[in-house]
PDB file of C-alpha atoms in Angstrom:
ATOM      1  CA  MET A  13      -9.781   1.191  28.222  1.00  0.00           C
ATOM      2  CA  ARG A  14      -6.146   2.160  27.687  1.00  0.00           C
ATOM      3  CA  VAL A  15      -5.628   4.384  24.634  1.00  0.00           C
ATOM      4  CA  VAL A  16      -2.464   5.669  22.953  1.00  0.00           C
ATOM      5  CA  VAL A  17      -3.021   8.664  20.658  1.00  0.00           C
ATOM      6  CA  ALA A  18      -0.262   9.602  18.218  1.00  0.00           C
ATOM      7  CA  LEU A  19      -0.711  13.259  17.245  1.00  0.00           C
ATOM      8  CA  GLY A  20       0.325  14.052  13.689  1.00  0.00           C
ATOM      9  CA  GLY A  21       2.441  17.073  12.942  1.00  0.00           C
ATOM     10  CA  ASN A  22      -0.619  18.891  11.573  1.00  0.00           C
ATOM     11  CA  ALA A  23      -2.123  18.814  15.070  1.00  0.00           C
ATOM     12  CA  ILE A  24       0.811  20.943  16.222  1.00  0.00           C
ATOM     13  CA  LEU A  25       1.664  23.017  13.156  1.00  0.00           C
ATOM     14  CA  ARG A  26      -0.212  23.102   9.869  1.00  0.00           C
ATOM     15  CA  ARG A  27       1.868  22.850   6.711  1.00  0.00           C
ATOM     16  CA  GLY A  28       2.930  26.292   5.514  1.00  0.00           C
ATOM     17  CA  GLN A  29       2.270  27.995   8.869  1.00  0.00           C
ATOM     18  CA  SER A  30       4.975  30.101  10.500  1.00  0.00           C
ATOM     19  CA  MET A  31       6.622  28.129  13.285  1.00  0.00           C
ATOM     20  CA  THR A  32       5.651  30.537  16.050  1.00  0.00           C
ATOM     21  CA  VAL A  33       4.775  29.478  19.571  1.00  0.00           C
ATOM     22  CA  ALA A  34       1.398  31.192  19.153  1.00  0.00           C
ATOM     23  CA  ASN A  35       0.544  29.091  16.074  1.00  0.00           C
ATOM     24  CA  GLN A  36       1.639  25.870  17.745  1.00  0.00           C
ATOM     25  CA  ARG A  37      -0.229  26.668  20.944  1.00  0.00           C
ATOM     26  CA  ALA A  38      -3.429  27.418  19.004  1.00  0.00           C
ATOM     27  CA  SER A  39      -3.251  24.138  17.070  1.00  0.00           C
ATOM     28  CA  ILE A  40      -2.477  22.139  20.199  1.00  0.00           C
ATOM     29  CA  ALA A  41      -5.349  23.796  22.072  1.00  0.00           C
ATOM     30  CA  GLU A  42      -7.698  22.678  19.294  1.00  0.00           C
ATOM     31  CA  ALA A  43      -6.331  19.122  19.377  1.00  0.00           C
ATOM     32  CA  CYS A  44      -6.745  18.939  23.158  1.00  0.00           C
ATOM     33  CA  VAL A  45     -10.530  19.307  22.938  1.00  0.00           C
ATOM     34  CA  PRO A  46     -11.056  15.708  21.683  1.00  0.00           C
ATOM     35  CA  LEU A  47      -8.103  14.490  23.771  1.00  0.00           C
ATOM     36  CA  ALA A  48      -9.847  15.750  26.912  1.00  0.00           C
ATOM     37  CA  ARG A  49     -12.954  13.745  25.961  1.00  0.00           C
ATOM     38  CA  ILE A  50     -10.841  10.593  25.729  1.00  0.00           C
ATOM     39  CA  ALA A  51      -9.094  11.305  29.038  1.00  0.00           C
ATOM     40  CA  ALA A  52     -12.457  11.784  30.761  1.00  0.00           C
ATOM     41  CA  GLU A  53     -13.362   8.128  30.143  1.00  0.00           C
ATOM     42  CA  HIS A  54     -10.115   6.222  29.484  1.00  0.00           C
ATOM     43  CA  ASP A  55      -6.458   5.863  30.420  1.00  0.00           C
ATOM     44  CA  LEU A  56      -4.685   8.173  27.960  1.00  0.00           C
ATOM     45  CA  VAL A  57      -1.142   8.295  26.629  1.00  0.00           C
ATOM     46  CA  VAL A  58      -0.269  10.972  24.057  1.00  0.00           C
ATOM     47  CA  SER A  59       2.671  10.888  21.668  1.00  0.00           C
ATOM     48  CA  HIS A  60       3.429  13.497  19.019  1.00  0.00           C
ATOM     49  CA  GLY A  61       5.583  14.423  16.058  1.00  0.00           C
ATOM     50  CA  ASN A  62       8.434  16.933  16.159  1.00  0.00           C
ATOM     51  CA  GLY A  63       9.815  17.129  12.613  1.00  0.00           C
ATOM     52  CA  PRO A  64       9.483  20.868  12.005  1.00  0.00           C
ATOM     53  CA  GLN A  65      10.532  21.769  15.550  1.00  0.00           C
ATOM     54  CA  VAL A  66      13.642  19.593  15.724  1.00  0.00           C
ATOM     55  CA  GLY A  67      14.674  20.798  12.271  1.00  0.00           C
ATOM     56  CA  LEU A  68      14.338  24.425  13.360  1.00  0.00           C
ATOM     57  CA  LEU A  69      16.435  23.805  16.486  1.00  0.00           C
ATOM     58  CA  ALA A  70      19.107  22.167  14.337  1.00  0.00           C
ATOM     59  CA  LEU A  71      19.070  25.160  11.994  1.00  0.00           C
ATOM     60  CA  GLN A  72      19.339  27.597  14.891  1.00  0.00           C
ATOM     61  CA  ALA A  73      22.251  25.681  16.421  1.00  0.00           C
ATOM     62  CA  ALA A  74      24.050  25.398  13.084  1.00  0.00           C
ATOM     63  CA  SER A  75      23.719  29.134  12.461  1.00  0.00           C
ATOM     64  CA  TYR A  76      25.698  29.932  15.627  1.00  0.00           C
ATOM     65  CA  ASP A  77      28.906  27.980  15.115  1.00  0.00           C
ATOM     66  CA  HIS A  78      29.938  24.425  14.332  1.00  0.00           C
ATOM     67  CA  VAL A  79      31.227  23.754  17.858  1.00  0.00           C
ATOM     68  CA  SER A  80      27.832  24.599  19.383  1.00  0.00           C
ATOM     69  CA  GLU A  81      25.820  22.400  16.993  1.00  0.00           C
ATOM     70  CA  TYR A  82      23.855  19.930  19.127  1.00  0.00           C
ATOM     71  CA  PRO A  83      23.341  16.291  18.062  1.00  0.00           C
ATOM     72  CA  PHE A  84      19.843  15.118  17.158  1.00  0.00           C
ATOM     73  CA  ASP A  85      19.296  13.057  20.299  1.00  0.00           C
ATOM     74  CA  VAL A  86      19.747  16.201  22.420  1.00  0.00           C
ATOM     75  CA  LEU A  87      17.569  18.263  20.070  1.00  0.00           C
ATOM     76  CA  GLY A  88      14.893  15.567  20.221  1.00  0.00           C
ATOM     77  CA  ALA A  89      14.892  15.687  24.012  1.00  0.00           C
ATOM     78  CA  GLN A  90      14.499  19.473  23.866  1.00  0.00           C
ATOM     79  CA  THR A  91      11.432  19.220  21.620  1.00  0.00           C
ATOM     80  CA  GLU A  92       9.893  16.549  23.869  1.00  0.00           C
ATOM     81  CA  GLY A  93      10.025  19.018  26.741  1.00  0.00           C
ATOM     82  CA  MET A  94       8.801  22.012  24.752  1.00  0.00           C
ATOM     83  CA  LEU A  95       5.885  20.355  22.948  1.00  0.00           C
ATOM     84  CA  GLY A  96       5.028  18.204  25.962  1.00  0.00           C
ATOM     85  CA  TYR A  97       4.721  21.362  28.032  1.00  0.00           C
ATOM     86  CA  LEU A  98       2.306  22.941  25.522  1.00  0.00           C
ATOM     87  CA  ILE A  99       0.159  19.799  25.328  1.00  0.00           C
ATOM     88  CA  GLU A 100       0.266  19.381  29.107  1.00  0.00           C
ATOM     89  CA  GLN A 101      -0.854  22.944  29.696  1.00  0.00           C
ATOM     90  CA  GLU A 102      -3.665  23.003  27.121  1.00  0.00           C
ATOM     91  CA  LEU A 103      -4.944  19.555  28.076  1.00  0.00           C
ATOM     92  CA  GLY A 104      -4.833  20.495  31.756  1.00  0.00           C
ATOM     93  CA  ASN A 105      -6.909  23.580  31.044  1.00  0.00           C
ATOM     94  CA  ARG A 106      -9.603  21.417  29.461  1.00  0.00           C
ATOM     95  CA  LEU A 107      -9.549  18.877  32.276  1.00  0.00           C
ATOM     96  CA  SER A 108      -9.769  21.704  34.831  1.00  0.00           C
ATOM     97  CA  ASN A 109      -6.408  20.481  36.150  1.00  0.00           C
ATOM     98  CA  ASP A 110      -8.265  17.849  38.171  1.00  0.00           C
ATOM     99  CA  ARG A 111      -6.194  15.119  36.544  1.00  0.00           C
ATOM    100  CA  ALA A 112      -2.467  14.581  36.984  1.00  0.00           C
ATOM    101  CA  ILE A 113      -0.656  15.086  33.667  1.00  0.00           C
ATOM    102  CA  ALA A 114       3.026  14.290  33.206  1.00  0.00           C
ATOM    103  CA  THR A 115       5.428  14.822  30.311  1.00  0.00           C
ATOM    104  CA  LEU A 116       8.278  12.315  30.156  1.00  0.00           C
ATOM    105  CA  VAL A 117      11.423  12.612  28.076  1.00  0.00           C
ATOM    106  CA  THR A 118      11.388   9.141  26.556  1.00  0.00           C
ATOM    107  CA  ARG A 119      14.217   7.030  25.141  1.00  0.00           C
ATOM    108  CA  THR A 120      13.499   4.563  22.353  1.00  0.00           C
ATOM    109  CA  VAL A 121      15.918   1.707  21.746  1.00  0.00           C
ATOM    110  CA  VAL A 122      17.167   1.173  18.186  1.00  0.00           C
ATOM    111  CA  ASP A 123      19.753  -1.185  16.681  1.00  0.00           C
ATOM    112  CA  ALA A 124      23.127   0.499  16.123  1.00  0.00           C
ATOM    113  CA  ASP A 125      23.491  -1.607  12.963  1.00  0.00           C
ATOM    114  CA  ASP A 126      20.106  -0.613  11.526  1.00  0.00           C
ATOM    115  CA  PRO A 127      20.566  -0.041   7.759  1.00  0.00           C
ATOM    116  CA  ALA A 128      18.559   3.191   8.064  1.00  0.00           C
ATOM    117  CA  PHE A 129      21.724   4.912   9.277  1.00  0.00           C
ATOM    118  CA  GLY A 130      23.117   4.510   5.757  1.00  0.00           C
ATOM    119  CA  ASP A 131      19.951   5.769   4.012  1.00  0.00           C
ATOM    120  CA  PRO A 132      18.435   8.900   5.592  1.00  0.00           C
ATOM    121  CA  THR A 133      14.700   9.195   4.862  1.00  0.00           C
ATOM    122  CA  LYS A 134      13.044  11.112   7.730  1.00  0.00           C
ATOM    123  CA  PHE A 135      12.022  14.687   6.886  1.00  0.00           C
ATOM    124  CA  VAL A 136      12.896  17.365   9.441  1.00  0.00           C
ATOM    125  CA  GLY A 137      12.825  21.122   9.452  1.00  0.00           C
ATOM    126  CA  PRO A 138      11.328  23.652   7.044  1.00  0.00           C
ATOM    127  CA  VAL A 139      10.758  23.307   3.306  1.00  0.00           C
ATOM    128  CA  TYR A 140      13.168  24.835   0.778  1.00  0.00           C
ATOM    129  CA  THR A 141      13.252  25.635  -2.897  1.00  0.00           C
ATOM    130  CA  GLU A 142      15.750  23.588  -4.905  1.00  0.00           C
ATOM    131  CA  SER A 143      18.292  26.412  -4.971  1.00  0.00           C
ATOM    132  CA  GLN A 144      17.928  27.025  -1.227  1.00  0.00           C
ATOM    133  CA  ALA A 145      18.326  23.297  -0.573  1.00  0.00           C
ATOM    134  CA  ASP A 146      21.558  23.219  -2.593  1.00  0.00           C
ATOM    135  CA  GLU A 147      22.892  26.115  -0.558  1.00  0.00           C
ATOM    136  CA  VAL A 148      22.136  24.687   2.902  1.00  0.00           C
ATOM    137  CA  SER A 149      23.369  21.262   1.789  1.00  0.00           C
ATOM    138  CA  ARG A 150      26.732  22.753   0.789  1.00  0.00           C
ATOM    139  CA  GLN A 151      26.886  24.878   3.919  1.00  0.00           C
ATOM    140  CA  HIS A 152      26.042  22.194   6.489  1.00  0.00           C
ATOM    141  CA  GLY A 153      26.621  18.897   4.699  1.00  0.00           C
ATOM    142  CA  TRP A 154      22.958  17.913   5.085  1.00  0.00           C
ATOM    143  CA  THR A 155      21.153  15.394   2.910  1.00  0.00           C
ATOM    144  CA  MET A 156      18.145  16.886   1.102  1.00  0.00           C
ATOM    145  CA  LYS A 157      15.286  15.072  -0.652  1.00  0.00           C
ATOM    146  CA  PRO A 158      12.018  16.112  -2.360  1.00  0.00           C
ATOM    147  CA  ASP A 159       8.955  16.469  -0.115  1.00  0.00           C
ATOM    148  CA  GLY A 160       6.035  17.112  -2.439  1.00  0.00           C
ATOM    149  CA  ASP A 161       6.909  20.135  -4.547  1.00  0.00           C
ATOM    150  CA  ALA A 162       9.629  21.332  -2.160  1.00  0.00           C
ATOM    151  CA  MET A 163      12.904  20.087  -0.654  1.00  0.00           C
ATOM    152  CA  ARG A 164      13.580  19.177   2.984  1.00  0.00           C
ATOM    153  CA  ARG A 165      16.413  17.832   5.069  1.00  0.00           C
ATOM    154  CA  VAL A 166      16.383  14.096   5.791  1.00  0.00           C
ATOM    155  CA  VAL A 167      18.044  12.191   8.643  1.00  0.00           C
ATOM    156  CA  PRO A 168      18.261   8.459   9.504  1.00  0.00           C
ATOM    157  CA  SER A 169      15.057   6.869  10.833  1.00  0.00           C
ATOM    158  CA  PRO A 170      15.905   3.498  12.452  1.00  0.00           C
ATOM    159  CA  THR A 171      13.233   1.007  13.507  1.00  0.00           C
ATOM    160  CA  PRO A 172      12.123   1.426  17.155  1.00  0.00           C
ATOM    161  CA  LEU A 173      12.494  -1.731  19.257  1.00  0.00           C
ATOM    162  CA  ARG A 174      11.283  -0.845  22.761  1.00  0.00           C
ATOM    163  CA  ILE A 175      10.548   2.069  25.076  1.00  0.00           C
ATOM    164  CA  LEU A 176      12.949   2.377  28.019  1.00  0.00           C
ATOM    165  CA  GLU A 177      10.517   4.408  30.147  1.00  0.00           C
ATOM    166  CA  SER A 178       7.631   1.899  29.990  1.00  0.00           C
ATOM    167  CA  ALA A 179       7.791   1.256  33.765  1.00  0.00           C
ATOM    168  CA  PRO A 180       7.392   4.902  34.910  1.00  0.00           C
ATOM    169  CA  ILE A 181       4.687   5.449  32.275  1.00  0.00           C
ATOM    170  CA  GLU A 182       2.821   2.439  33.661  1.00  0.00           C
ATOM    171  CA  TRP A 183       3.288   3.741  37.213  1.00  0.00           C
ATOM    172  CA  ILE A 184       1.631   7.063  36.338  1.00  0.00           C
ATOM    173  CA  LEU A 185      -1.245   5.406  34.444  1.00  0.00           C
ATOM    174  CA  GLU A 186      -1.997   3.089  37.365  1.00  0.00           C
ATOM    175  CA  ARG A 187      -2.467   6.175  39.532  1.00  0.00           C
ATOM    176  CA  GLY A 188      -4.922   7.824  37.163  1.00  0.00           C
ATOM    177  CA  GLY A 189      -2.534  10.196  35.405  1.00  0.00           C
ATOM    178  CA  VAL A 190      -2.298  11.160  31.740  1.00  0.00           C
ATOM    179  CA  VAL A 191       1.136  10.711  30.149  1.00  0.00           C
ATOM    180  CA  ILE A 192       2.686  12.663  27.266  1.00  0.00           C
ATOM    181  CA  CYS A 193       5.711  10.770  26.003  1.00  0.00           C
ATOM    182  CA  ALA A 194       7.665   9.406  23.023  1.00  0.00           C
ATOM    183  CA  GLY A 195       7.583  12.845  21.422  1.00  0.00           C
ATOM    184  CA  GLY A 196       9.107  12.737  17.963  1.00  0.00           C
ATOM    185  CA  GLY A 197       9.357   8.960  18.367  1.00  0.00           C
ATOM    186  CA  GLY A 198      11.453   9.346  21.492  1.00  0.00           C
ATOM    187  CA  VAL A 199      15.192   9.944  21.829  1.00  0.00           C
ATOM    188  CA  PRO A 200      16.942   7.325  19.640  1.00  0.00           C
ATOM    189  CA  THR A 201      19.124   5.243  21.942  1.00  0.00           C
ATOM    190  CA  THR A 202      21.490   2.311  21.421  1.00  0.00           C
ATOM    191  CA  HIS A 203      23.181   0.000  23.894  1.00  0.00           C
ATOM    192  CA  ASP A 204      26.927  -0.534  23.649  1.00  0.00           C
ATOM    193  CA  LYS A 205      27.437  -4.244  22.989  1.00  0.00           C
ATOM    194  CA  VAL A 206      30.547  -4.331  25.179  1.00  0.00           C
ATOM    195  CA  THR A 207      29.691  -2.079  28.130  1.00  0.00           C
ATOM    196  CA  GLY A 208      25.891  -2.238  27.925  1.00  0.00           C
ATOM    197  CA  LEU A 209      25.746   1.529  28.393  1.00  0.00           C
ATOM    198  CA  ALA A 210      22.976   3.542  26.700  1.00  0.00           C
ATOM    199  CA  ASN A 211      23.987   6.139  24.119  1.00  0.00           C
ATOM    200  CA  GLY A 212      21.948   8.676  22.155  1.00  0.00           C
ATOM    201  CA  VAL A 213      22.418   8.540  18.380  1.00  0.00           C
ATOM    202  CA  GLU A 214      22.008  10.981  15.488  1.00  0.00           C
ATOM    203  CA  ALA A 215      18.581  10.082  14.121  1.00  0.00           C
ATOM    204  CA  VAL A 216      14.829  10.768  14.317  1.00  0.00           C
ATOM    205  CA  ILE A 217      12.463   7.858  14.904  1.00  0.00           C
ATOM    206  CA  ASP A 218       9.132   7.671  13.099  1.00  0.00           C
ATOM    207  CA  LYS A 219       6.529   8.810  15.617  1.00  0.00           C
ATOM    208  CA  ASP A 220       3.835   6.357  14.478  1.00  0.00           C
ATOM    209  CA  LEU A 221       6.116   3.306  14.586  1.00  0.00           C
ATOM    210  CA  ALA A 222       7.375   4.317  18.030  1.00  0.00           C
ATOM    211  CA  SER A 223       3.755   4.793  19.159  1.00  0.00           C
ATOM    212  CA  ALA A 224       2.933   1.252  18.011  1.00  0.00           C
ATOM    213  CA  VAL A 225       5.830  -0.070  20.103  1.00  0.00           C
ATOM    214  CA  LEU A 226       4.702   2.095  23.022  1.00  0.00           C
ATOM    215  CA  ALA A 227       1.107   0.819  22.753  1.00  0.00           C
ATOM    216  CA  HIS A 228       2.375  -2.771  22.663  1.00  0.00           C
ATOM    217  CA  ASP A 229       4.705  -2.292  25.636  1.00  0.00           C
ATOM    218  CA  LEU A 230       1.870  -0.750  27.681  1.00  0.00           C
ATOM    219  CA  GLY A 231      -0.712  -3.372  26.706  1.00  0.00           C
ATOM    220  CA  ALA A 232      -2.987  -0.710  25.206  1.00  0.00           C
ATOM    221  CA  ASP A 233      -6.465  -1.578  23.957  1.00  0.00           C
ATOM    222  CA  MET A 234      -6.401   0.964  21.140  1.00  0.00           C
ATOM    223  CA  LEU A 235      -3.846   2.902  19.119  1.00  0.00           C
ATOM    224  CA  VAL A 236      -5.205   6.047  17.466  1.00  0.00           C
ATOM    225  CA  ILE A 237      -3.037   7.531  14.716  1.00  0.00           C
ATOM    226  CA  ALA A 238      -4.393  11.042  14.213  1.00  0.00           C
ATOM    227  CA  THR A 239      -3.744  12.636  10.837  1.00  0.00           C
ATOM    228  CA  ASP A 240      -5.185  15.351   8.596  1.00  0.00           C
ATOM    229  CA  VAL A 241      -7.325  13.022   6.468  1.00  0.00           C
ATOM    230  CA  ASP A 242     -10.349  10.972   7.495  1.00  0.00           C
ATOM    231  CA  GLY A 243      -8.712   7.575   6.958  1.00  0.00           C
ATOM    232  CA  VAL A 244      -6.788   5.345   4.582  1.00  0.00           C
ATOM    233  CA  TYR A 245      -7.801   5.531   0.932  1.00  0.00           C
ATOM    234  CA  LEU A 246      -7.251   3.018  -1.837  1.00  0.00           C
ATOM    235  CA  ASP A 247      -6.459   4.543  -5.240  1.00  0.00           C
ATOM    236  CA  TRP A 248      -5.883   7.922  -3.556  1.00  0.00           C
ATOM    237  CA  HIS A 249      -6.784  10.755  -5.954  1.00  0.00           C
ATOM    238  CA  GLY A 250      -7.637   8.170  -8.612  1.00  0.00           C
ATOM    239  CA  PRO A 251     -10.946   7.415 -10.344  1.00  0.00           C
ATOM    240  CA  ASP A 252     -11.651   4.525  -7.959  1.00  0.00           C
ATOM    241  CA  GLN A 253     -10.701   6.345  -4.747  1.00  0.00           C
ATOM    242  CA  ARG A 254     -12.413   4.744  -1.749  1.00  0.00           C
ATOM    243  CA  LEU A 255     -12.045   4.953   2.014  1.00  0.00           C
ATOM    244  CA  VAL A 256     -11.071   1.787   3.867  1.00  0.00           C
ATOM    245  CA  SER A 257     -13.407   1.503   6.852  1.00  0.00           C
ATOM    246  CA  ARG A 258     -12.072  -1.759   8.299  1.00  0.00           C
ATOM    247  CA  ALA A 259      -9.239  -4.123   7.398  1.00  0.00           C
ATOM    248  CA  HIS A 260      -7.215  -7.061   8.641  1.00  0.00           C
ATOM    249  CA  PRO A 261      -3.645  -5.892   9.400  1.00  0.00           C
ATOM    250  CA  ASP A 262      -2.278  -8.273   6.754  1.00  0.00           C
ATOM    251  CA  ALA A 263      -4.685  -7.040   4.072  1.00  0.00           C
ATOM    252  CA  LEU A 264      -3.058  -3.627   3.599  1.00  0.00           C
ATOM    253  CA  ASP A 265       0.487  -3.383   2.233  1.00  0.00           C
ATOM    254  CA  PRO A 266       2.306  -0.271   3.532  1.00  0.00           C
ATOM    255  CA  ALA A 267       4.329  -0.236   0.303  1.00  0.00           C
ATOM    256  CA  ASP A 268       1.128   0.619  -1.596  1.00  0.00           C
ATOM    257  CA  PHE A 269       0.957   3.995   0.172  1.00  0.00           C
ATOM    258  CA  PRO A 270       3.249   7.065   0.094  1.00  0.00           C
ATOM    259  CA  ALA A 271       6.434   6.401   2.065  1.00  0.00           C
ATOM    260  CA  GLY A 272       6.538   9.933   3.445  1.00  0.00           C
ATOM    261  CA  SER A 273       2.986  10.041   4.785  1.00  0.00           C
ATOM    262  CA  MET A 274       0.415   7.223   4.912  1.00  0.00           C
ATOM    263  CA  GLY A 275       2.813   4.289   4.434  1.00  0.00           C
ATOM    264  CA  PRO A 276       4.404   4.454   7.922  1.00  0.00           C
ATOM    265  CA  LYS A 277       0.971   4.986   9.508  1.00  0.00           C
ATOM    266  CA  VAL A 278      -0.415   1.841   7.880  1.00  0.00           C
ATOM    267  CA  ARG A 279       2.706  -0.062   8.872  1.00  0.00           C
ATOM    268  CA  ALA A 280       2.483   1.129  12.491  1.00  0.00           C
ATOM    269  CA  ALA A 281      -1.250   0.439  12.800  1.00  0.00           C
ATOM    270  CA  ALA A 282      -0.862  -3.038  11.297  1.00  0.00           C
ATOM    271  CA  GLN A 283       2.108  -3.804  13.556  1.00  0.00           C
ATOM    272  CA  PHE A 284       0.079  -3.042  16.675  1.00  0.00           C
ATOM    273  CA  ALA A 285      -3.185  -4.664  15.525  1.00  0.00           C
ATOM    274  CA  ARG A 286      -1.432  -7.827  14.378  1.00  0.00           C
ATOM    275  CA  ASP A 287      -0.792  -8.814  18.007  1.00  0.00           C
ATOM    276  CA  GLY A 288      -4.547  -9.256  18.399  1.00  0.00           C
ATOM    277  CA  ARG A 289      -4.792  -7.623  21.830  1.00  0.00           C
ATOM    278  CA  GLY A 290      -6.217  -4.348  20.538  1.00  0.00           C
ATOM    279  CA  SER A 291      -7.179  -2.450  17.417  1.00  0.00           C
ATOM    280  CA  ALA A 292      -5.641   0.521  15.632  1.00  0.00           C
ATOM    281  CA  VAL A 293      -7.494   3.329  13.906  1.00  0.00           C
ATOM    282  CA  ILE A 294      -6.198   5.947  11.476  1.00  0.00           C
ATOM    283  CA  GLY A 295      -8.222   9.109  10.948  1.00  0.00           C
ATOM    284  CA  SER A 296      -8.910  12.719  11.843  1.00  0.00           C
ATOM    285  CA  LEU A 297      -8.703  13.691  15.493  1.00  0.00           C
ATOM    286  CA  HIS A 298     -11.882  15.713  14.993  1.00  0.00           C
ATOM    287  CA  ASP A 299     -13.713  12.438  14.344  1.00  0.00           C
ATOM    288  CA  ILE A 300     -12.439  10.837  17.544  1.00  0.00           C
ATOM    289  CA  ASP A 301     -15.899  10.046  18.946  1.00  0.00           C
ATOM    290  CA  LYS A 302     -16.967   8.433  15.675  1.00  0.00           C
ATOM    291  CA  MET A 303     -13.681   6.519  15.481  1.00  0.00           C
ATOM    292  CA  PHE A 304     -14.335   5.041  18.910  1.00  0.00           C
ATOM    293  CA  ALA A 305     -17.798   4.068  17.715  1.00  0.00           C
ATOM    294  CA  GLY A 306     -16.342   2.486  14.566  1.00  0.00           C
ATOM    295  CA  THR A 307     -18.170   4.841  12.191  1.00  0.00           C
ATOM    296  CA  ALA A 308     -15.187   6.947  11.089  1.00  0.00           C
ATOM    297  CA  GLY A 309     -11.546   6.411  10.243  1.00  0.00           C
ATOM    298  CA  THR A 310      -9.863   3.190   9.164  1.00  0.00           C
ATOM    299  CA  VAL A 311      -9.869   0.417  11.777  1.00  0.00           C
ATOM    300  CA  LEU A 312      -7.241  -2.317  11.592  1.00  0.00           C
ATOM    301  CA  THR A 313      -8.140  -5.426  13.581  1.00  0.00           C
ATOM    302  CA  THR A 314      -7.538  -9.165  13.388  1.00  0.00           C
ATOM    303  CA  SER A 315     -11.308  -9.668  13.610  1.00  0.00           C
ATOM    304  CA  ALA A 316     -11.713  -8.275  10.078  1.00  0.00           C
ATOM    305  CA  ALA A 317     -11.834 -10.786   7.231  1.00  0.00           C
ATOM    306  CA  GLY A 318     -10.156  -8.614   4.603  1.00  0.00           C
ATOM    307  CA  ILE A 319     -10.817  -5.061   3.455  1.00  0.00           C
ATOM    308  CA  ASP A 320     -14.137  -3.250   3.814  1.00  0.00           C
ATOM    309  CA  CYS A 321     -14.630   0.133   2.142  1.00  0.00           C
ATOM    310  CA  ARG A 322     -17.033   2.935   2.958  1.00  0.00           C
ATOM    311  CA  ALA A 323     -18.945   4.581   0.132  1.00  0.00           C
TER     312      ALA A 323
END
C-alpha cells in the first residue's frame, strides 16, 4: 500500500517549546518510531509543517538588514532541507539504514491570481503578546492576527494545484525508497503566463492541502494527517462533544471547524477521499497502528454512508 503521512507541527516542535535543534530532533525521533513501522510494510512518503521554523528564519534575516531579507520561497526551501535532514536521519536510524531515504526540495504550483495573496491567513513564526506584535508589525510591515490567546505573523496561503516533483518522487518509490517531500506545503511556485517560466512567490502553502494534492498525484491508497488530537470532534469542548470515527467526505463541512487548526485538515482529507481511490484518516501519530486497523482516528471514505461517531 502507498501511504502519505503529513506530520503536524507538534510532531516537530510542541507549542511553547524553545525552537532549539535538540528539541526538534527529540520530537522528530519520537515521531519516527511509528513512521518506521509504516515504512517496514508500505511505500511511505512523509510531508511536514514548517510554520515556526520558516518564521524564525524570516525573523533572523530581517534582524540583519533589509537588503539581506530572503523571500519566503527561499526560506521555505531552506526549511525543507533542514527538517528533511532531521527526519531522514532519525527515520534511517530506526530502519537500520537498510532502506534508501531521500529528502526532496519540492515545488508546489499555485495560481498567481489566487485571492489568498490579498488576504494573508497562514500563521508563521513565534507567538507574541499584543504589544510585541504591534512593535514587530511597525518595524517590519508584517500582518499580525490572533492565534489563540497570542498574536502571530500571517502570510498568504494560496491553494496548491499540483506537485512539480511528482515524477522523481515516483521514481524513488518504485525502487523501494522512502521520500520526505512537500515540507511546509512545498515551495509556492507560479508559472509566468507569457514565458511559461516557473517563479517562487512570497507565501506559505497549507501542508495538509499540499499533502492531499501530493497523495492524489502519486495515486496513494491512504493519506494520514497526523495531529495532536485523536481525531475530529463534533461540538468540540461542548456538552455534546463526540469523536467522528468514520464519515463520507461530503458529510463534514470544513467551515464547521476552526480555520487555523482542524478546518484545513478536514478539507484536505475530504479532498483526497472524495476521489474514491483511497481513504484519509486524521488522528494521533501514536495511534498509527489502530488508525490502519480502523479503530482509531477519523476515517474519511466514500464507502461511508454519513457520519459515525465513537462513544
